[in-house]
Short mmCIF file of C-alpha atoms and ligand atoms in Angstrom, two decimals:
data_model
loop_
_atom_site.label_atom_id
_atom_site.label_comp_id
_atom_site.label_asym_id
_atom_site.label_seq_id
_atom_site.Cartn_x
_atom_site.Cartn_y
_atom_site.Cartn_z
CA MET A 1 -25.12 55.81 32.06
CA ASN A 2 -26.18 58.46 34.56
CA ARG A 3 -25.06 61.71 33.01
CA ARG A 4 -26.74 63.81 35.54
CA THR A 5 -24.43 62.87 38.32
CA THR A 6 -23.60 66.26 40.16
CA VAL A 7 -20.70 64.83 42.23
CA GLY A 8 -17.14 65.41 41.29
CA ILE A 9 -13.98 67.49 41.63
CA HIS A 10 -14.69 70.93 43.22
CA ASP A 11 -11.10 72.08 43.59
CA LEU A 12 -7.68 70.92 42.57
CA SER A 13 -4.23 72.13 43.67
CA PHE A 14 -0.85 70.57 43.24
CA ALA A 15 2.62 71.10 44.77
CA SER A 16 6.18 69.91 43.87
CA ALA A 17 9.62 69.78 45.43
CA GLU A 18 12.13 72.38 46.16
CA PHE A 19 14.62 71.29 43.45
CA VAL A 20 14.70 70.55 39.80
CA LEU A 21 17.24 68.54 37.77
CA THR A 22 16.92 69.41 33.94
CA HIS A 23 17.36 66.67 31.46
CA ALA A 24 19.90 68.74 29.87
CA THR A 25 22.03 68.38 33.07
CA LEU A 26 21.39 64.66 33.25
CA ALA A 27 22.31 64.15 29.46
CA ALA A 28 25.56 66.25 30.04
CA HIS A 29 26.42 63.79 32.86
CA ASN A 30 25.57 60.48 31.20
CA GLY A 31 26.31 61.30 27.54
CA ALA A 32 22.68 60.47 26.35
CA ARG A 33 21.37 62.56 23.36
CA LEU A 34 19.14 65.30 24.82
CA ALA A 35 16.55 64.45 21.94
CA LYS A 36 16.10 60.93 23.65
CA TYR A 37 14.78 62.84 26.81
CA HIS A 38 13.04 65.71 25.14
CA THR A 39 11.51 63.76 22.38
CA GLY A 40 11.79 60.17 23.03
CA ILE A 41 10.43 60.12 26.65
CA GLY A 42 9.01 63.63 26.45
CA GLN A 43 10.68 64.98 29.56
CA GLN A 44 12.35 68.43 30.04
CA ALA A 45 12.93 68.32 33.79
CA MET A 46 12.15 66.52 37.01
CA SER A 47 11.60 67.62 40.55
CA VAL A 48 13.87 66.47 43.30
CA PRO A 49 12.91 66.88 46.90
CA ALA A 50 14.97 68.48 49.54
CA ALA A 51 16.11 66.40 52.44
CA ASP A 52 13.57 67.91 54.59
CA GLU A 53 10.73 67.12 52.25
CA ASP A 54 8.71 63.96 51.89
CA VAL A 55 5.31 62.93 50.84
CA VAL A 56 3.54 64.45 53.85
CA THR A 57 5.11 68.02 53.30
CA LEU A 58 4.26 67.80 49.61
CA ALA A 59 0.72 66.56 50.41
CA ALA A 60 0.11 69.29 52.96
CA THR A 61 1.45 72.04 50.70
CA ALA A 62 -0.85 70.91 47.86
CA ALA A 63 -3.88 70.78 50.22
CA GLN A 64 -3.37 73.88 52.21
CA PRO A 65 -4.68 76.35 49.45
CA VAL A 66 -7.87 74.09 49.11
CA VAL A 67 -8.51 74.29 52.80
CA GLN A 68 -7.75 78.05 52.80
CA ARG A 69 -10.41 78.53 49.99
CA HIS A 70 -13.09 76.24 51.19
CA GLY A 71 -12.54 75.86 54.99
CA THR A 72 -12.49 72.73 56.86
CA ASP A 73 -16.13 72.43 58.23
CA ARG A 74 -17.35 69.92 55.69
CA ILE A 75 -14.30 67.66 55.21
CA ARG A 76 -15.12 64.42 57.01
CA THR A 77 -12.83 62.17 55.24
CA VAL A 78 -9.16 62.47 53.90
CA LEU A 79 -7.99 59.73 51.48
CA PHE A 80 -4.22 59.77 51.06
CA ALA A 81 -2.87 57.68 48.22
CA THR A 82 0.81 56.94 47.84
CA GLU A 83 3.34 54.42 46.79
CA SER A 84 6.20 56.19 48.64
CA SER A 85 4.73 55.45 52.04
CA ILE A 86 6.83 56.48 55.15
CA ASP A 87 5.22 54.22 57.63
CA GLN A 88 3.79 50.61 57.57
CA SER A 89 1.04 51.43 60.12
CA LYS A 90 0.20 55.10 60.46
CA SER A 91 -1.51 56.86 57.62
CA ALA A 92 0.58 59.75 56.16
CA GLY A 93 -2.66 61.53 56.05
CA VAL A 94 -2.87 61.74 59.68
CA TYR A 95 0.10 64.07 59.63
CA VAL A 96 -1.52 66.14 56.92
CA HIS A 97 -4.68 66.25 59.02
CA SER A 98 -2.63 67.80 61.92
CA LEU A 99 -0.62 70.13 59.80
CA LEU A 100 -3.86 71.63 58.22
CA GLU A 101 -5.67 71.57 61.51
CA LEU A 102 -8.54 69.49 60.23
CA PRO A 103 -11.51 68.64 62.56
CA ALA A 104 -11.15 65.76 64.90
CA ALA A 105 -14.36 64.33 63.53
CA THR A 106 -12.56 63.13 60.29
CA ARG A 107 -11.79 59.58 59.03
CA VAL A 108 -8.21 59.38 57.71
CA VAL A 109 -6.75 56.43 55.61
CA GLU A 110 -3.91 55.62 53.29
CA LEU A 111 -4.51 53.90 50.08
CA LYS A 112 -2.01 51.91 47.96
CA GLN A 113 -2.06 50.34 44.49
CA ALA A 114 1.08 51.90 42.59
CA CYS A 115 0.01 55.08 40.44
CA TYR A 116 -3.67 53.99 40.47
CA ALA A 117 -4.38 54.67 44.17
CA ALA A 118 -5.66 58.27 44.01
CA THR A 119 -8.22 57.14 41.56
CA ALA A 120 -9.44 54.61 44.08
CA GLY A 121 -9.53 57.60 46.47
CA LEU A 122 -11.69 59.63 44.18
CA GLN A 123 -14.13 56.63 43.56
CA LEU A 124 -14.46 56.08 47.23
CA ALA A 125 -15.02 59.82 47.84
CA LEU A 126 -17.68 60.08 45.09
CA ALA A 127 -19.55 57.27 46.98
CA LEU A 128 -19.30 59.07 50.23
CA VAL A 129 -20.42 62.39 48.85
CA THR A 130 -23.39 60.72 47.06
CA ARG A 131 -24.44 59.17 50.28
CA ASP A 132 -24.18 62.49 52.11
CA PRO A 133 -23.86 65.28 49.76
CA GLY A 134 -23.31 67.80 52.70
CA GLN A 135 -19.91 66.44 53.25
CA GLN A 136 -16.70 66.87 51.39
CA VAL A 137 -13.77 64.51 50.88
CA LEU A 138 -10.14 65.56 50.52
CA VAL A 139 -8.32 63.14 48.28
CA ILE A 140 -4.59 63.47 48.11
CA GLY A 141 -2.10 61.79 45.91
CA SER A 142 1.65 62.29 46.90
CA ASP A 143 4.65 60.65 45.64
CA ILE A 144 8.34 60.77 45.05
CA SER A 145 9.39 58.67 42.13
CA ARG A 146 13.04 57.29 42.68
CA TYR A 147 14.95 54.84 40.61
CA PRO A 148 18.65 53.78 40.94
CA LEU A 149 21.29 56.21 39.83
CA ASP A 150 22.49 55.50 36.37
CA SER A 151 19.45 53.23 35.41
CA PRO A 152 17.33 53.57 32.63
CA GLY A 153 14.48 54.75 34.99
CA GLU A 154 16.58 57.64 36.38
CA ALA A 155 15.39 59.85 33.67
CA THR A 156 11.55 59.18 34.67
CA GLN A 157 11.96 60.37 38.23
CA GLY A 158 9.95 63.12 39.76
CA ALA A 159 7.90 64.40 42.67
CA ALA A 160 4.51 66.02 43.27
CA ALA A 161 1.34 65.89 45.19
CA VAL A 162 -2.19 66.70 44.23
CA ALA A 163 -5.08 67.68 46.45
CA LEU A 164 -8.65 67.14 45.06
CA LEU A 165 -11.67 68.34 46.92
CA VAL A 166 -14.59 66.09 46.04
CA ALA A 167 -18.13 67.60 46.66
CA ALA A 168 -21.68 67.70 45.49
CA ASP A 169 -22.34 70.40 42.86
CA PRO A 170 -18.69 70.66 41.91
CA ALA A 171 -17.07 73.67 40.38
CA LEU A 172 -14.59 71.92 38.02
CA LEU A 173 -15.67 68.40 36.79
CA ARG A 174 -18.70 66.31 37.25
CA ILE A 175 -17.65 62.55 37.28
CA GLU A 176 -19.84 60.22 35.51
CA HIS A 177 -20.78 56.65 35.86
CA PRO A 178 -19.79 53.90 34.63
CA SER A 179 -16.15 53.27 35.13
CA GLY A 180 -14.24 50.63 33.22
CA LEU A 181 -12.11 48.34 35.34
CA TYR A 182 -9.17 46.11 34.82
CA THR A 183 -6.70 44.19 37.02
CA ALA A 184 -3.89 41.75 36.17
CA ASP A 185 -1.19 40.13 38.43
CA ILE A 186 1.90 41.37 36.66
CA MET A 187 5.42 42.43 37.81
CA ASP A 188 6.17 45.43 35.55
CA PHE A 189 7.09 47.85 38.40
CA TRP A 190 7.28 47.29 42.19
CA ARG A 191 9.26 48.21 45.19
CA PRO A 192 9.77 45.67 47.98
CA ASN A 193 9.57 47.28 51.50
CA TYR A 194 13.47 46.91 52.00
CA LEU A 195 14.27 49.13 48.91
CA SER A 196 14.21 52.88 48.71
CA THR A 197 14.18 52.95 44.85
CA ALA A 198 11.71 51.24 42.66
CA LEU A 199 12.31 48.04 40.39
CA VAL A 200 10.90 48.36 36.78
CA ASN A 201 10.97 46.41 33.68
CA GLY A 202 10.49 49.48 31.28
CA GLN A 203 9.35 47.65 28.15
CA GLU A 204 6.98 45.33 30.18
CA SER A 205 5.54 48.34 31.89
CA ILE A 206 4.71 49.94 28.65
CA SER A 207 2.95 46.86 27.12
CA ALA A 208 1.22 46.13 30.56
CA TYR A 209 -0.10 49.64 30.52
CA LEU A 210 -1.46 49.35 26.84
CA GLN A 211 -3.03 46.00 27.70
CA ALA A 212 -4.64 47.38 30.82
CA LEU A 213 -5.94 50.41 28.60
CA GLU A 214 -7.59 47.97 26.22
CA GLY A 215 -9.01 45.89 29.05
CA THR A 216 -10.58 49.00 31.07
CA TRP A 217 -11.81 50.51 27.68
CA ASN A 218 -13.53 47.22 26.70
CA ASP A 219 -15.22 47.18 30.19
CA TYR A 220 -16.02 50.80 30.04
CA THR A 221 -17.85 50.19 26.65
CA LYS A 222 -19.53 47.08 27.90
CA HIS A 223 -21.00 49.10 30.63
CA GLY A 224 -22.46 51.76 28.64
CA GLY A 225 -19.67 54.28 28.47
CA ARG A 226 -19.45 57.05 25.99
CA PRO A 227 -18.13 56.38 22.48
CA LEU A 228 -14.51 57.58 21.87
CA GLY A 229 -15.72 60.24 19.56
CA ASP A 230 -17.48 61.99 22.38
CA PHE A 231 -14.35 63.04 24.13
CA ALA A 232 -12.77 66.46 23.81
CA ALA A 233 -9.71 65.22 25.64
CA ILE A 234 -8.37 62.24 27.36
CA CYS A 235 -5.90 62.47 30.42
CA TYR A 236 -3.67 59.56 30.61
CA HIS A 237 -1.52 58.52 33.35
CA GLN A 238 2.15 59.65 32.47
CA PRO A 239 5.16 57.88 33.91
CA PHE A 240 6.76 59.83 31.25
CA THR A 241 4.77 61.97 28.77
CA THR A 242 5.32 60.31 25.53
CA MET A 243 3.42 57.37 27.13
CA ALA A 244 0.17 59.56 26.85
CA HIS A 245 0.78 59.72 23.13
CA LYS A 246 1.51 55.96 22.85
CA ALA A 247 -1.59 55.23 24.92
CA HIS A 248 -3.62 57.49 22.80
CA ARG A 249 -2.58 56.13 19.41
CA HIS A 250 -3.10 52.50 20.99
CA LEU A 251 -6.61 53.43 21.98
CA LEU A 252 -7.55 55.01 18.53
CA ARG A 253 -6.18 51.91 16.94
CA HIS A 254 -8.09 49.61 19.25
CA CYS A 255 -11.28 51.38 18.49
CA GLY A 256 -10.65 51.43 14.78
CA HIS A 257 -10.67 55.14 14.76
CA GLN A 258 -9.49 56.27 11.17
CA SER A 259 -9.82 59.97 11.27
CA GLU A 260 -7.99 62.66 13.33
CA HIS A 261 -9.41 62.72 16.97
CA PRO A 262 -10.11 66.06 18.77
CA ALA A 263 -8.53 64.67 21.93
CA THR A 264 -5.20 64.28 19.97
CA THR A 265 -4.52 68.04 19.92
CA ALA A 266 -5.51 68.43 23.60
CA LEU A 267 -2.62 65.91 24.63
CA THR A 268 -0.22 68.68 24.63
CA CYS A 269 -2.05 70.70 27.35
CA THR A 270 -2.26 67.33 29.45
CA THR A 271 1.54 67.06 29.43
CA ALA A 272 2.28 70.58 30.27
CA TYR A 273 3.10 70.13 33.89
CA ASN A 274 4.27 66.52 33.71
CA THR A 275 6.98 67.27 31.29
CA GLN A 276 8.39 69.69 33.84
CA LEU A 277 7.75 67.99 37.04
CA GLY A 278 8.52 64.34 35.96
CA ASN A 279 6.72 61.12 37.29
CA SER A 280 4.55 61.85 40.27
CA TYR A 281 2.99 58.25 40.37
CA THR A 282 -0.50 58.78 42.11
CA ALA A 283 -0.58 62.44 41.16
CA SER A 284 0.39 62.11 37.46
CA MET A 285 -2.99 61.76 35.79
CA TYR A 286 -4.42 64.60 37.96
CA LEU A 287 -1.51 66.78 36.87
CA ALA A 288 -2.57 65.99 33.45
CA LEU A 289 -6.14 67.09 34.28
CA ALA A 290 -4.68 70.26 35.74
CA GLY A 291 -2.63 70.86 32.67
CA LEU A 292 -5.81 70.42 30.45
CA LEU A 293 -8.05 72.65 32.41
CA ASP A 294 -5.33 75.26 32.90
CA HIS A 295 -4.11 75.49 29.25
CA ALA A 296 -6.93 74.37 26.93
CA ASP A 297 -9.50 76.55 25.19
CA ASP A 298 -12.76 76.71 26.93
CA LEU A 299 -14.02 73.11 27.65
CA THR A 300 -17.38 73.97 29.26
CA GLY A 301 -19.81 71.16 29.03
CA GLN A 302 -17.23 68.95 27.22
CA PRO A 303 -16.57 65.32 28.24
CA VAL A 304 -13.06 64.43 29.31
CA GLY A 305 -11.75 60.80 29.56
CA LEU A 306 -9.56 59.80 32.50
CA MET A 307 -7.20 56.93 32.18
CA SER A 308 -5.62 55.83 35.46
CA TYR A 309 -3.03 52.99 35.59
CA GLY A 310 -1.08 51.59 38.49
CA SER A 311 1.49 48.89 37.84
CA GLY A 312 1.10 45.42 39.12
CA SER A 313 -1.59 46.21 37.77
CA VAL A 314 -5.05 48.02 38.25
CA ALA A 315 -6.51 50.46 35.63
CA GLU A 316 -9.77 52.42 35.51
CA PHE A 317 -11.19 54.52 32.57
CA PHE A 318 -13.81 56.91 33.57
CA ALA A 319 -15.35 60.25 32.38
CA GLY A 320 -16.13 63.76 33.55
CA THR A 321 -18.04 66.74 32.18
CA VAL A 322 -16.45 70.12 32.68
CA VAL A 323 -18.69 72.40 34.69
CA PRO A 324 -19.83 75.86 33.31
CA GLY A 325 -17.81 78.72 34.97
CA TYR A 326 -14.93 76.33 35.76
CA ARG A 327 -12.20 78.84 34.78
CA ARG A 328 -12.98 81.06 37.68
CA HIS A 329 -11.92 78.29 40.01
CA LEU A 330 -8.64 77.35 38.39
CA ARG A 331 -5.23 77.83 39.95
CA ARG A 332 -3.23 78.57 36.93
CA THR A 333 -0.92 81.17 38.35
CA ALA A 334 -0.26 79.14 41.47
CA HIS A 335 0.48 76.03 39.36
CA ARG A 336 2.85 77.84 37.16
CA THR A 337 4.72 79.19 40.42
CA VAL A 338 5.07 75.50 41.57
CA VAL A 339 6.92 74.80 38.45
CA ASP A 340 9.06 78.06 38.30
CA ARG A 341 10.00 78.39 41.92
CA ARG A 342 12.31 75.26 41.91
CA GLN A 343 15.90 75.79 42.24
CA ALA A 344 18.02 74.18 39.67
CA LEU A 345 20.53 71.41 40.80
CA THR A 346 24.01 70.55 39.61
CA TYR A 347 24.35 66.89 38.82
CA ALA A 348 26.70 66.52 41.83
CA ARG A 349 24.16 68.08 44.11
CA TYR A 350 21.35 65.93 42.66
CA ARG A 351 23.44 62.87 43.31
CA ASP A 352 24.16 63.90 46.93
CA LEU A 353 20.50 64.35 47.61
CA HIS A 354 19.66 60.92 45.84
CA GLU A 355 22.08 59.06 48.00
CA THR A 356 20.92 60.87 51.25
CA GLN A 357 19.31 58.34 53.60
CA LEU A 358 17.45 59.34 56.64
CA PRO A 359 18.85 57.99 59.89
CA THR A 360 17.09 54.74 61.07
CA ASP A 361 18.86 54.32 64.60
CA GLY A 362 15.96 56.00 66.65
CA GLY A 363 18.24 58.85 67.90
CA ASP A 364 17.51 62.61 67.95
CA HIS A 365 18.37 63.95 64.45
CA PRO A 366 17.26 67.50 63.58
CA LEU A 367 17.29 68.10 59.87
CA PRO A 368 18.76 71.32 58.66
CA PRO A 369 16.40 73.54 56.86
CA GLN A 370 16.50 73.13 53.03
CA THR A 371 12.97 73.64 51.76
CA THR A 372 11.45 77.06 51.35
CA GLY A 373 8.03 75.42 51.28
CA PRO A 374 5.30 75.97 53.91
CA PHE A 375 6.03 72.56 55.70
CA ARG A 376 9.06 70.71 56.56
CA LEU A 377 10.26 67.49 58.16
CA ALA A 378 12.13 69.05 60.98
CA ALA A 379 13.52 66.17 62.82
CA LEU A 380 13.49 62.42 63.52
CA THR A 381 13.38 61.38 67.01
CA GLY A 382 12.67 58.16 68.67
CA HIS A 383 11.66 56.75 65.29
CA LYS A 384 9.13 59.48 64.89
CA ARG A 385 8.89 62.12 62.16
CA ILE A 386 8.44 65.63 63.48
CA TYR A 387 6.75 67.90 60.96
CA THR A 388 6.53 71.76 61.45
CA PRO A 389 4.97 74.65 59.55
CA ARG A 390 8.19 76.67 58.31
N1 COA B 1 16.03 61.04 19.60
C1 COA B 1 14.73 60.89 19.74
N2 COA B 1 14.20 59.80 20.34
C2 COA B 1 15.05 58.88 20.79
C3 COA B 1 16.39 59.07 20.73
C4 COA B 1 16.92 60.19 20.16
N3 COA B 1 18.17 60.46 19.97
N4 COA B 1 17.12 57.95 21.42
C5 COA B 1 16.02 57.19 21.76
N5 COA B 1 14.92 57.73 21.48
C6 COA B 1 13.54 57.18 21.88
C7 COA B 1 13.45 55.68 21.63
O1 COA B 1 13.16 55.39 20.31
C8 COA B 1 12.21 55.43 22.47
O2 COA B 1 11.07 55.70 21.98
P1 COA B 1 9.91 54.45 21.54
O3 COA B 1 9.60 53.79 22.91
O4 COA B 1 8.71 55.31 21.14
O5 COA B 1 10.64 53.65 20.61
C9 COA B 1 12.52 56.32 23.73
O6 COA B 1 13.34 57.44 23.21
C10 COA B 1 13.15 55.81 24.91
O7 COA B 1 14.30 55.09 24.52
P2 COA B 1 14.71 53.65 25.10
O8 COA B 1 15.93 53.25 24.49
O9 COA B 1 13.54 52.83 25.17
O10 COA B 1 15.06 54.15 26.54
P3 COA B 1 15.38 53.39 28.01
O11 COA B 1 15.96 51.97 27.63
O12 COA B 1 16.43 54.47 28.56
O13 COA B 1 14.12 53.36 28.76
C11 COA B 1 12.07 53.97 29.83
C12 COA B 1 13.04 54.35 28.69
C13 COA B 1 11.03 54.92 29.77
C14 COA B 1 11.48 52.64 29.46
C15 COA B 1 12.67 53.98 31.25
O14 COA B 1 13.08 55.25 31.52
C16 COA B 1 11.85 53.40 32.28
O15 COA B 1 11.71 52.24 32.47
N6 COA B 1 11.16 54.24 33.06
C17 COA B 1 10.13 53.93 34.13
C18 COA B 1 8.69 53.76 33.52
C19 COA B 1 7.86 53.54 34.56
O16 COA B 1 7.74 54.33 35.62
N7 COA B 1 6.86 52.50 34.55
C20 COA B 1 6.01 52.07 35.37
C21 COA B 1 4.84 52.93 35.48
S1 COA B 1 3.70 52.83 34.09
#
């Protein structure tokens, strides 16, 4: 294993949507016991986008502070991961490139494999930066998780985007080699092009996740990865936050770990944002990382495990080491504002937003301003999306 790698995550910023639906409001509507949501699935609330927000506006909002802090000169690649794609051809990243006024000399592409794709983006970015340490890569994961109203999945919706700046001599996390890899052709969660909400077999998605965790861990170990006892914390993909606890217990059992593991106490930090924002698909594991870095005691020099899972399914387990001085570069106050600034919805208003469909007739449709974020989807015209800074 090359533990001297000096490529990794230099900056991390996330954004979420304009509105929030609390699980108390949802439970009052559907008669579920609140403990099922708060304890059983580990969710307090979930973000709901305004009608003039989408994965582009969320992504640009997440990435803007990164660009403002580091400038655009060294960014030569934007990798946009999403499973809430808005176009079959054009990368959502090109709109973000335009909104953030990135240099023309940039390659931009969209990546897809359910919730895993941002990790594919991160790994591709590491390779690019290793080849040319002078350049930086902006990796974005941006998603809106939507399930049908009154379905079991409804309680596990959410929306958020994460922006990672990948660079040499990173300020936050040095990413290590190797990775453990795992792919299996399975239908636990998917969304055909003609549906606006996802299809999921909940119990199958849980067992598929755990099977993938075993597979990727076995491969990680086979390729010389760290022993489980090394990790101060592990960030798991979190479609709902109790999934992180299920996964962690499963991994400990799989490795025959008898005693209490230090990463167990860190789990609460990794769920701090996801429990409030809900499922953000590609961004979810990186919000777990943000939660950990923003809330845990000093992690300087500590190894952190990262378990990325995307239904369908592809998984990757890899590790990073927390860089000395990382706390000076965190965005804890801004992240807290992302959570706190959202406006609470009544159930009726949430239902209205959920049922709102964008017009598909190619006519001119200005969208009334709803979001108070920095970017908005201002109109649809001639089948084109028009974005503007607000
Ligand atoms: N108090 C405490 N816990 C309670 C409870 C109560 N009153 N009522 C139920 N629970 C617990 C259940 O025991 C269960 O926990 P367990 O799995 O540890 O046994 C949990 O709450 C959920 O209950 P369940 O009956 O399974 O809920 P559900 O049928 O509504 O489905 C999901 C829950 C998570 C499976 C469903 O929301 C879903 O499919 N979400 C999508 C998941 C996803 O995105 N997967 C793809 C990506 S990995």
